[in-house]
Amino acid sequence: MSRLLKRRETLLFVIIVIMVAAFSSRATGFATPSNLANIFNDTAILIILALAQMTVILTKSIDLSVAANLAFTGMAVAMLNATYPDLPLVVLVLTAIVIGALLGVINGYLVWALEIPPIVVTLGTLTVYRGMAFVLSGGAWVNAHQMTPIFLNATRTVVLGLPVLSWIAIVIVAIVYIVLRHTPFGRSTYAAGGNPVAAVYAGIDVGWTRFLAFVLSGALAGLSGYLWVARYAVAYVDIANGFELDSVAACVIGGISIAGGVGTVAGTVLGSLFLGVIKNALPVIGISPFTQMAISGTVIILAVVFNARRERSRGRIILRDQAAKEVNSEELPA
């Protein structure tokens, strides 16, 4: 029990519960099941993007282009739907995933084959993908009346009390959990970020693992592109602008180490929900958008400090234990 209480995920869950209780005292009905379901649905896309970001961060990399990938992919499938309304929805969804994965391939190849730092690569492709969305659309919007009803309503259909969008997020969470915990790729992901040198000696191709992480990240961003356009019934160049930072923030708050190799799917989901609760609650209780930004930034900084102190403490324990072993070995008689 004490071990469970010390876990980062348990602490974060308790904080979220306290926040919901506190906000419900200021806004009647905030903690009702229907409103909590709405908050989860509003956070579903962020959860998927944060899981995409987590996969890359675990390999000691970062993907700043996830939101730009979402914007380009969302624009592409929205224009396809508007131009060819008879295309089946499954074809459009698969197209979004494939386009997103191909954009991830570009990031992964530049990081793996050319050994360019991930932050430099994805900062560049962030701008490139946004520019591609502008070129593709000519700066025009694709509005709800140009899209087919099934394209827009598929994710809004309520099943067992939750919209399909929420169920998609739950399925993605389960898939990513299984991939990271029970597949060779998942184990390689943690090893490549936790100790790249040891991973190489263990026979793990660190570069290839990072490449696959970027491809998976791109595929999830591509799926999010369709989900975003269907959810908000509009596609334009600047959709999800700044969401790449929210995805990083959700990971950091959830305990994912920027240094790589440390973190859980549960932590990422809770970090996303933490941001979702804040963004839904602060406007309700009358907090200005500028104050919301300051609060969110403060939370991120505190999370980074907490992570750094935790990792430093672990480092001290390892060093202390190693020193104790060396002293004991010196004291043993020859």
Short mmCIF file of C-alpha atoms in Angstrom, two decimals:
data_model
loop_
_atom_site.label_atom_id
_atom_site.label_comp_id
_atom_site.label_asym_id
_atom_site.label_seq_id
_atom_site.Cartn_x
_atom_site.Cartn_y
_atom_site.Cartn_z
CA MET A 1 0.00 0.00 0.00
CA SER A 2 2.78 2.43 0.93
CA ARG A 3 4.52 1.66 -2.36
CA LEU A 4 1.31 2.49 -4.25
CA LEU A 5 0.98 5.82 -2.44
CA LYS A 6 4.53 6.75 -3.43
CA ARG A 7 3.86 6.29 -7.13
CA ARG A 8 3.72 9.42 -9.25
CA GLU A 9 0.52 8.26 -10.94
CA THR A 10 -1.30 7.81 -7.62
CA LEU A 11 -0.29 11.28 -6.46
CA LEU A 12 -1.41 12.82 -9.74
CA PHE A 13 -4.74 11.00 -9.60
CA VAL A 14 -5.34 12.29 -6.06
CA ILE A 15 -4.48 15.84 -7.17
CA ILE A 16 -6.97 15.60 -10.05
CA VAL A 17 -9.70 14.38 -7.68
CA ILE A 18 -8.98 17.26 -5.30
CA MET A 19 -9.07 19.73 -8.21
CA VAL A 20 -12.42 18.40 -9.40
CA ALA A 21 -13.83 18.65 -5.87
CA ALA A 22 -12.49 22.20 -5.46
CA PHE A 23 -13.82 23.39 -8.82
CA SER A 24 -17.21 21.80 -8.16
CA SER A 25 -17.54 23.96 -5.06
CA ARG A 26 -17.23 27.04 -7.29
CA ALA A 27 -19.19 25.73 -10.28
CA THR A 28 -22.31 23.68 -9.59
CA GLY A 29 -22.48 20.54 -11.69
CA PHE A 30 -18.77 20.46 -12.54
CA ALA A 31 -18.31 17.04 -10.93
CA THR A 32 -21.40 15.44 -12.46
CA PRO A 33 -20.75 12.28 -14.52
CA SER A 34 -21.98 13.94 -17.71
CA ASN A 35 -19.62 16.89 -17.31
CA LEU A 36 -16.67 14.65 -16.44
CA ALA A 37 -17.45 12.61 -19.56
CA ASN A 38 -17.41 15.84 -21.58
CA ILE A 39 -14.04 16.78 -20.09
CA PHE A 40 -12.63 13.38 -21.03
CA ASN A 41 -14.03 13.74 -24.55
CA ASP A 42 -12.51 17.22 -24.86
CA THR A 43 -9.16 15.80 -23.73
CA ALA A 44 -9.26 12.68 -25.95
CA ILE A 45 -7.21 14.14 -28.81
CA LEU A 46 -4.61 15.54 -26.39
CA ILE A 47 -4.32 12.07 -24.81
CA ILE A 48 -3.58 10.52 -28.22
CA LEU A 49 -1.04 13.22 -29.12
CA ALA A 50 0.61 12.96 -25.70
CA LEU A 51 1.00 9.20 -26.15
CA ALA A 52 2.61 9.88 -29.54
CA GLN A 53 4.96 12.36 -27.88
CA MET A 54 5.68 9.96 -25.02
CA THR A 55 6.82 7.23 -27.40
CA VAL A 56 9.42 9.57 -28.90
CA ILE A 57 10.52 11.10 -25.59
CA LEU A 58 11.17 7.64 -24.14
CA THR A 59 13.88 7.19 -26.79
CA LYS A 60 15.58 10.41 -25.63
CA SER A 61 14.12 12.43 -28.50
CA ILE A 62 11.27 14.91 -28.97
CA ASP A 63 8.70 15.55 -31.71
CA LEU A 64 7.70 19.19 -32.00
CA SER A 65 5.91 18.56 -35.29
CA VAL A 66 2.98 16.48 -33.99
CA ALA A 67 0.50 19.38 -34.12
CA ALA A 68 1.71 20.47 -37.57
CA ASN A 69 1.35 16.86 -38.71
CA LEU A 70 -2.19 16.92 -37.33
CA ALA A 71 -2.95 20.17 -39.18
CA PHE A 72 -1.67 18.95 -42.56
CA THR A 73 -3.31 15.53 -42.28
CA GLY A 74 -6.59 17.02 -41.08
CA MET A 75 -6.61 19.46 -43.99
CA ALA A 76 -5.79 16.68 -46.48
CA VAL A 77 -8.60 14.34 -45.40
CA ALA A 78 -11.09 17.22 -45.07
CA MET A 79 -10.35 18.29 -48.66
CA LEU A 80 -10.60 14.68 -49.84
CA ASN A 81 -13.98 14.34 -48.18
CA ALA A 82 -15.19 17.63 -49.66
CA THR A 83 -13.93 16.75 -53.16
CA TYR A 84 -14.86 13.04 -53.17
CA PRO A 85 -17.85 12.71 -50.83
CA ASP A 86 -18.44 9.10 -51.91
CA LEU A 87 -15.15 7.87 -50.46
CA PRO A 88 -15.83 5.47 -47.53
CA LEU A 89 -14.97 6.81 -44.09
CA VAL A 90 -12.58 3.93 -43.40
CA VAL A 91 -10.55 4.94 -46.47
CA LEU A 92 -10.29 8.52 -45.21
CA VAL A 93 -9.24 7.40 -41.72
CA LEU A 94 -6.61 5.01 -43.11
CA THR A 95 -5.39 7.79 -45.42
CA ALA A 96 -4.96 10.09 -42.43
CA ILE A 97 -2.96 7.45 -40.55
CA VAL A 98 -0.75 6.70 -43.57
CA ILE A 99 -0.07 10.38 -44.31
CA GLY A 100 0.81 10.98 -40.67
CA ALA A 101 3.09 7.94 -40.63
CA LEU A 102 4.87 9.15 -43.79
CA LEU A 103 5.51 12.53 -42.16
CA GLY A 104 6.86 10.59 -39.18
CA VAL A 105 9.13 8.65 -41.55
CA ILE A 106 10.66 11.95 -42.68
CA ASN A 107 11.41 12.93 -39.08
CA GLY A 108 12.71 9.48 -38.20
CA TYR A 109 14.96 9.23 -41.24
CA LEU A 110 16.58 12.61 -40.60
CA VAL A 111 17.21 11.69 -36.96
CA TRP A 112 18.33 8.11 -37.64
CA ALA A 113 20.24 8.19 -40.92
CA LEU A 114 21.59 11.76 -40.87
CA GLU A 115 21.98 11.93 -37.07
CA ILE A 116 20.49 15.41 -36.85
CA PRO A 117 19.30 16.33 -33.31
CA PRO A 118 15.57 15.57 -32.99
CA ILE A 119 14.69 19.03 -31.66
CA VAL A 120 16.29 20.63 -34.74
CA VAL A 121 14.62 18.21 -37.16
CA THR A 122 11.12 18.53 -35.73
CA LEU A 123 11.38 22.29 -35.24
CA GLY A 124 12.10 22.50 -38.96
CA THR A 125 9.42 20.05 -40.04
CA LEU A 126 6.92 21.85 -37.80
CA THR A 127 7.23 24.86 -40.10
CA VAL A 128 7.41 22.74 -43.24
CA TYR A 129 4.24 20.77 -42.46
CA ARG A 130 2.31 23.94 -41.61
CA GLY A 131 3.52 25.43 -44.89
CA MET A 132 2.44 22.29 -46.74
CA ALA A 133 -1.04 22.66 -45.25
CA PHE A 134 -1.20 26.25 -46.54
CA VAL A 135 0.01 25.26 -50.01
CA LEU A 136 -2.44 22.36 -50.17
CA SER A 137 -5.43 24.50 -49.19
CA GLY A 138 -4.32 27.82 -50.64
CA GLY A 139 -5.07 29.30 -47.24
CA ALA A 140 -8.77 28.46 -47.57
CA TRP A 141 -10.91 26.82 -44.90
CA VAL A 142 -12.91 23.63 -45.25
CA ASN A 143 -16.16 24.20 -43.37
CA ALA A 144 -18.82 21.88 -42.01
CA HIS A 145 -21.21 22.31 -44.97
CA GLN A 146 -18.47 21.03 -47.32
CA MET A 147 -18.03 17.76 -45.40
CA THR A 148 -20.33 14.78 -45.38
CA PRO A 149 -22.50 14.04 -42.33
CA ILE A 150 -20.91 10.62 -41.75
CA PHE A 151 -17.43 12.22 -41.79
CA LEU A 152 -18.48 14.66 -39.06
CA ASN A 153 -20.83 12.52 -36.98
CA ALA A 154 -18.89 9.25 -36.78
CA THR A 155 -16.87 10.38 -33.74
CA ARG A 156 -19.85 12.10 -32.08
CA THR A 157 -22.11 9.06 -31.91
CA VAL A 158 -22.67 8.11 -28.27
CA VAL A 159 -21.98 4.47 -27.37
CA LEU A 160 -22.47 3.25 -23.77
CA GLY A 161 -22.60 6.81 -22.50
CA LEU A 162 -19.45 8.06 -24.25
CA PRO A 163 -18.89 9.51 -27.74
CA VAL A 164 -16.94 7.33 -30.17
CA LEU A 165 -14.07 9.83 -29.93
CA SER A 166 -13.62 8.92 -26.27
CA TRP A 167 -13.72 5.20 -27.07
CA ILE A 168 -11.07 5.69 -29.76
CA ALA A 169 -8.82 7.37 -27.18
CA ILE A 170 -9.38 4.47 -24.76
CA VAL A 171 -8.51 1.93 -27.46
CA ILE A 172 -5.34 3.87 -28.38
CA VAL A 173 -4.32 3.96 -24.71
CA ALA A 174 -4.73 0.18 -24.49
CA ILE A 175 -2.79 -0.41 -27.72
CA VAL A 176 0.12 1.84 -26.73
CA TYR A 177 0.24 0.21 -23.29
CA ILE A 178 0.46 -3.26 -24.82
CA VAL A 179 3.07 -2.15 -27.38
CA LEU A 180 5.33 -0.51 -24.80
CA ARG A 181 4.97 -3.17 -22.09
CA HIS A 182 4.73 -6.44 -24.00
CA THR A 183 6.62 -6.13 -27.28
CA PRO A 184 10.34 -6.08 -28.19
CA PHE A 185 9.87 -2.59 -29.64
CA GLY A 186 8.51 -1.32 -26.33
CA ARG A 187 11.42 -2.76 -24.36
CA SER A 188 13.85 -1.34 -26.91
CA THR A 189 12.20 2.07 -26.55
CA TYR A 190 12.87 2.22 -22.81
CA ALA A 191 16.39 0.84 -23.23
CA ALA A 192 17.30 3.26 -26.03
CA GLY A 193 16.34 6.23 -23.86
CA GLY A 194 17.42 4.92 -20.47
CA ASN A 195 20.96 3.88 -21.43
CA PRO A 196 21.77 4.03 -25.16
CA VAL A 197 25.30 2.64 -24.68
CA ALA A 198 24.10 -0.39 -22.73
CA ALA A 199 21.29 -0.84 -25.27
CA VAL A 200 23.85 -1.10 -28.08
CA TYR A 201 25.81 -3.73 -26.15
CA ALA A 202 22.54 -5.60 -25.64
CA GLY A 203 22.07 -5.77 -29.40
CA ILE A 204 19.44 -3.04 -29.69
CA ASP A 205 19.59 -0.77 -32.74
CA VAL A 206 18.99 2.59 -31.04
CA GLY A 207 18.70 4.53 -34.31
CA TRP A 208 16.13 2.13 -35.76
CA THR A 209 14.15 2.21 -32.51
CA ARG A 210 13.99 6.00 -32.65
CA PHE A 211 12.96 5.83 -36.30
CA LEU A 212 10.05 3.51 -35.45
CA ALA A 213 9.07 5.76 -32.53
CA PHE A 214 8.78 8.73 -34.91
CA VAL A 215 6.73 6.66 -37.36
CA LEU A 216 4.33 5.61 -34.59
CA SER A 217 4.15 9.21 -33.38
CA GLY A 218 3.34 10.39 -36.89
CA ALA A 219 0.64 7.74 -37.36
CA LEU A 220 -1.09 8.78 -34.12
CA ALA A 221 -0.81 12.46 -35.10
CA GLY A 222 -2.36 11.60 -38.47
CA LEU A 223 -5.27 9.85 -36.79
CA SER A 224 -5.65 12.89 -34.55
CA GLY A 225 -5.87 15.05 -37.68
CA TYR A 226 -9.09 13.36 -38.75
CA LEU A 227 -10.44 13.31 -35.19
CA TRP A 228 -9.79 17.05 -34.75
CA VAL A 229 -11.48 18.04 -38.01
CA ALA A 230 -14.47 15.79 -37.32
CA ARG A 231 -14.71 17.01 -33.71
CA TYR A 232 -14.66 20.74 -34.51
CA ALA A 233 -16.18 20.54 -38.03
CA VAL A 234 -13.58 22.81 -39.62
CA ALA A 235 -10.14 22.53 -41.19
CA TYR A 236 -7.69 25.41 -41.55
CA VAL A 237 -3.94 25.92 -41.52
CA ASP A 238 -3.60 26.90 -37.85
CA ILE A 239 -5.68 24.14 -36.24
CA ALA A 240 -4.07 22.72 -33.10
CA ASN A 241 -1.54 25.56 -33.08
CA GLY A 242 0.58 25.18 -29.93
CA PHE A 243 -0.73 21.69 -29.22
CA GLU A 244 2.79 20.28 -29.56
CA LEU A 245 3.66 22.11 -26.34
CA ASP A 246 0.55 20.76 -24.61
CA SER A 247 1.58 17.22 -25.58
CA VAL A 248 5.04 17.76 -24.07
CA ALA A 249 3.48 19.33 -20.97
CA ALA A 250 1.15 16.36 -20.49
CA CYS A 251 4.13 14.00 -20.65
CA VAL A 252 6.21 16.04 -18.20
CA ILE A 253 3.34 16.41 -15.74
CA GLY A 254 2.70 12.67 -16.03
CA GLY A 255 6.28 11.88 -14.99
CA ILE A 256 7.84 11.16 -18.39
CA SER A 257 11.54 12.02 -18.15
CA ILE A 258 12.78 14.37 -20.86
CA ALA A 259 16.10 12.53 -20.53
CA GLY A 260 14.36 9.41 -21.83
CA GLY A 261 13.73 5.88 -20.60
CA VAL A 262 11.33 6.71 -17.74
CA GLY A 263 7.55 7.01 -17.78
CA THR A 264 4.26 5.15 -18.04
CA VAL A 265 1.17 5.27 -20.21
CA ALA A 266 -0.96 5.85 -17.11
CA GLY A 267 1.15 8.88 -16.18
CA THR A 268 0.75 10.38 -19.65
CA VAL A 269 -3.02 9.89 -19.59
CA LEU A 270 -3.28 11.46 -16.12
CA GLY A 271 -1.05 14.35 -17.21
CA SER A 272 -3.38 14.98 -20.15
CA LEU A 273 -6.45 14.81 -17.90
CA PHE A 274 -4.78 17.22 -15.47
CA LEU A 275 -4.44 19.79 -18.26
CA GLY A 276 -7.94 18.98 -19.49
CA VAL A 277 -9.48 19.65 -16.08
CA ILE A 278 -7.61 22.95 -15.75
CA LYS A 279 -8.56 24.16 -19.23
CA ASN A 280 -12.21 23.26 -18.69
CA ALA A 281 -12.48 24.59 -15.14
CA LEU A 282 -10.64 27.91 -15.20
CA PRO A 283 -12.97 29.64 -17.70
CA VAL A 284 -15.99 28.38 -15.74
CA ILE A 285 -14.81 30.05 -12.51
CA GLY A 286 -13.95 33.28 -14.30
CA ILE A 287 -10.16 33.05 -14.71
CA SER A 288 -8.85 35.10 -17.65
CA PRO A 289 -7.05 33.35 -20.55
CA PHE A 290 -3.78 35.09 -19.66
CA THR A 291 -3.97 33.86 -16.08
CA GLN A 292 -4.74 30.39 -17.41
CA MET A 293 -1.53 30.46 -19.44
CA ALA A 294 0.45 31.56 -16.38
CA ILE A 295 -1.06 28.79 -14.25
CA SER A 296 -0.38 26.15 -16.90
CA GLY A 297 3.22 27.35 -17.31
CA THR A 298 3.78 27.30 -13.54
CA VAL A 299 2.45 23.75 -13.30
CA ILE A 300 4.80 22.62 -16.08
CA ILE A 301 7.83 24.21 -14.39
CA LEU A 302 6.93 22.62 -11.05
CA ALA A 303 6.55 19.24 -12.76
CA VAL A 304 9.97 19.56 -14.39
CA VAL A 305 11.54 20.50 -11.03
CA PHE A 306 9.81 17.57 -9.34
CA ASN A 307 11.04 15.16 -12.03
CA ALA A 308 14.59 16.51 -11.82
CA ARG A 309 14.72 16.17 -8.03
CA ARG A 310 13.32 12.63 -8.20
CA GLU A 311 15.90 11.56 -10.79
CA ARG A 312 18.71 13.22 -8.80
CA SER A 313 17.61 11.37 -5.67
CA ARG A 314 17.65 8.09 -7.55
CA GLY A 315 21.13 8.89 -8.77
CA ARG A 316 22.32 9.57 -5.22
CA ILE A 317 20.89 6.25 -4.01
CA ILE A 318 22.65 4.35 -6.78
CA LEU A 319 25.95 6.06 -6.04
CA ARG A 320 25.55 5.55 -2.29
CA ASP A 321 24.81 1.85 -2.69
CA GLN A 322 27.75 1.41 -5.05
CA ALA A 323 30.06 3.21 -2.61
CA ALA A 324 28.83 0.98 0.21
CA LYS A 325 29.66 -2.13 -1.83
CA GLU A 326 33.16 -0.83 -2.55
CA VAL A 327 33.79 -0.07 1.14
CA ASN A 328 32.56 -3.50 2.21
CA SER A 329 34.77 -5.21 -0.36
CA GLU A 330 37.81 -3.27 0.90
CA GLU A 331 37.08 -4.25 4.50
CA LEU A 332 36.94 -7.97 3.70
CA PRO A 333 40.13 -9.84 4.64
CA ALA A 334 42.31 -10.99 1.76
#
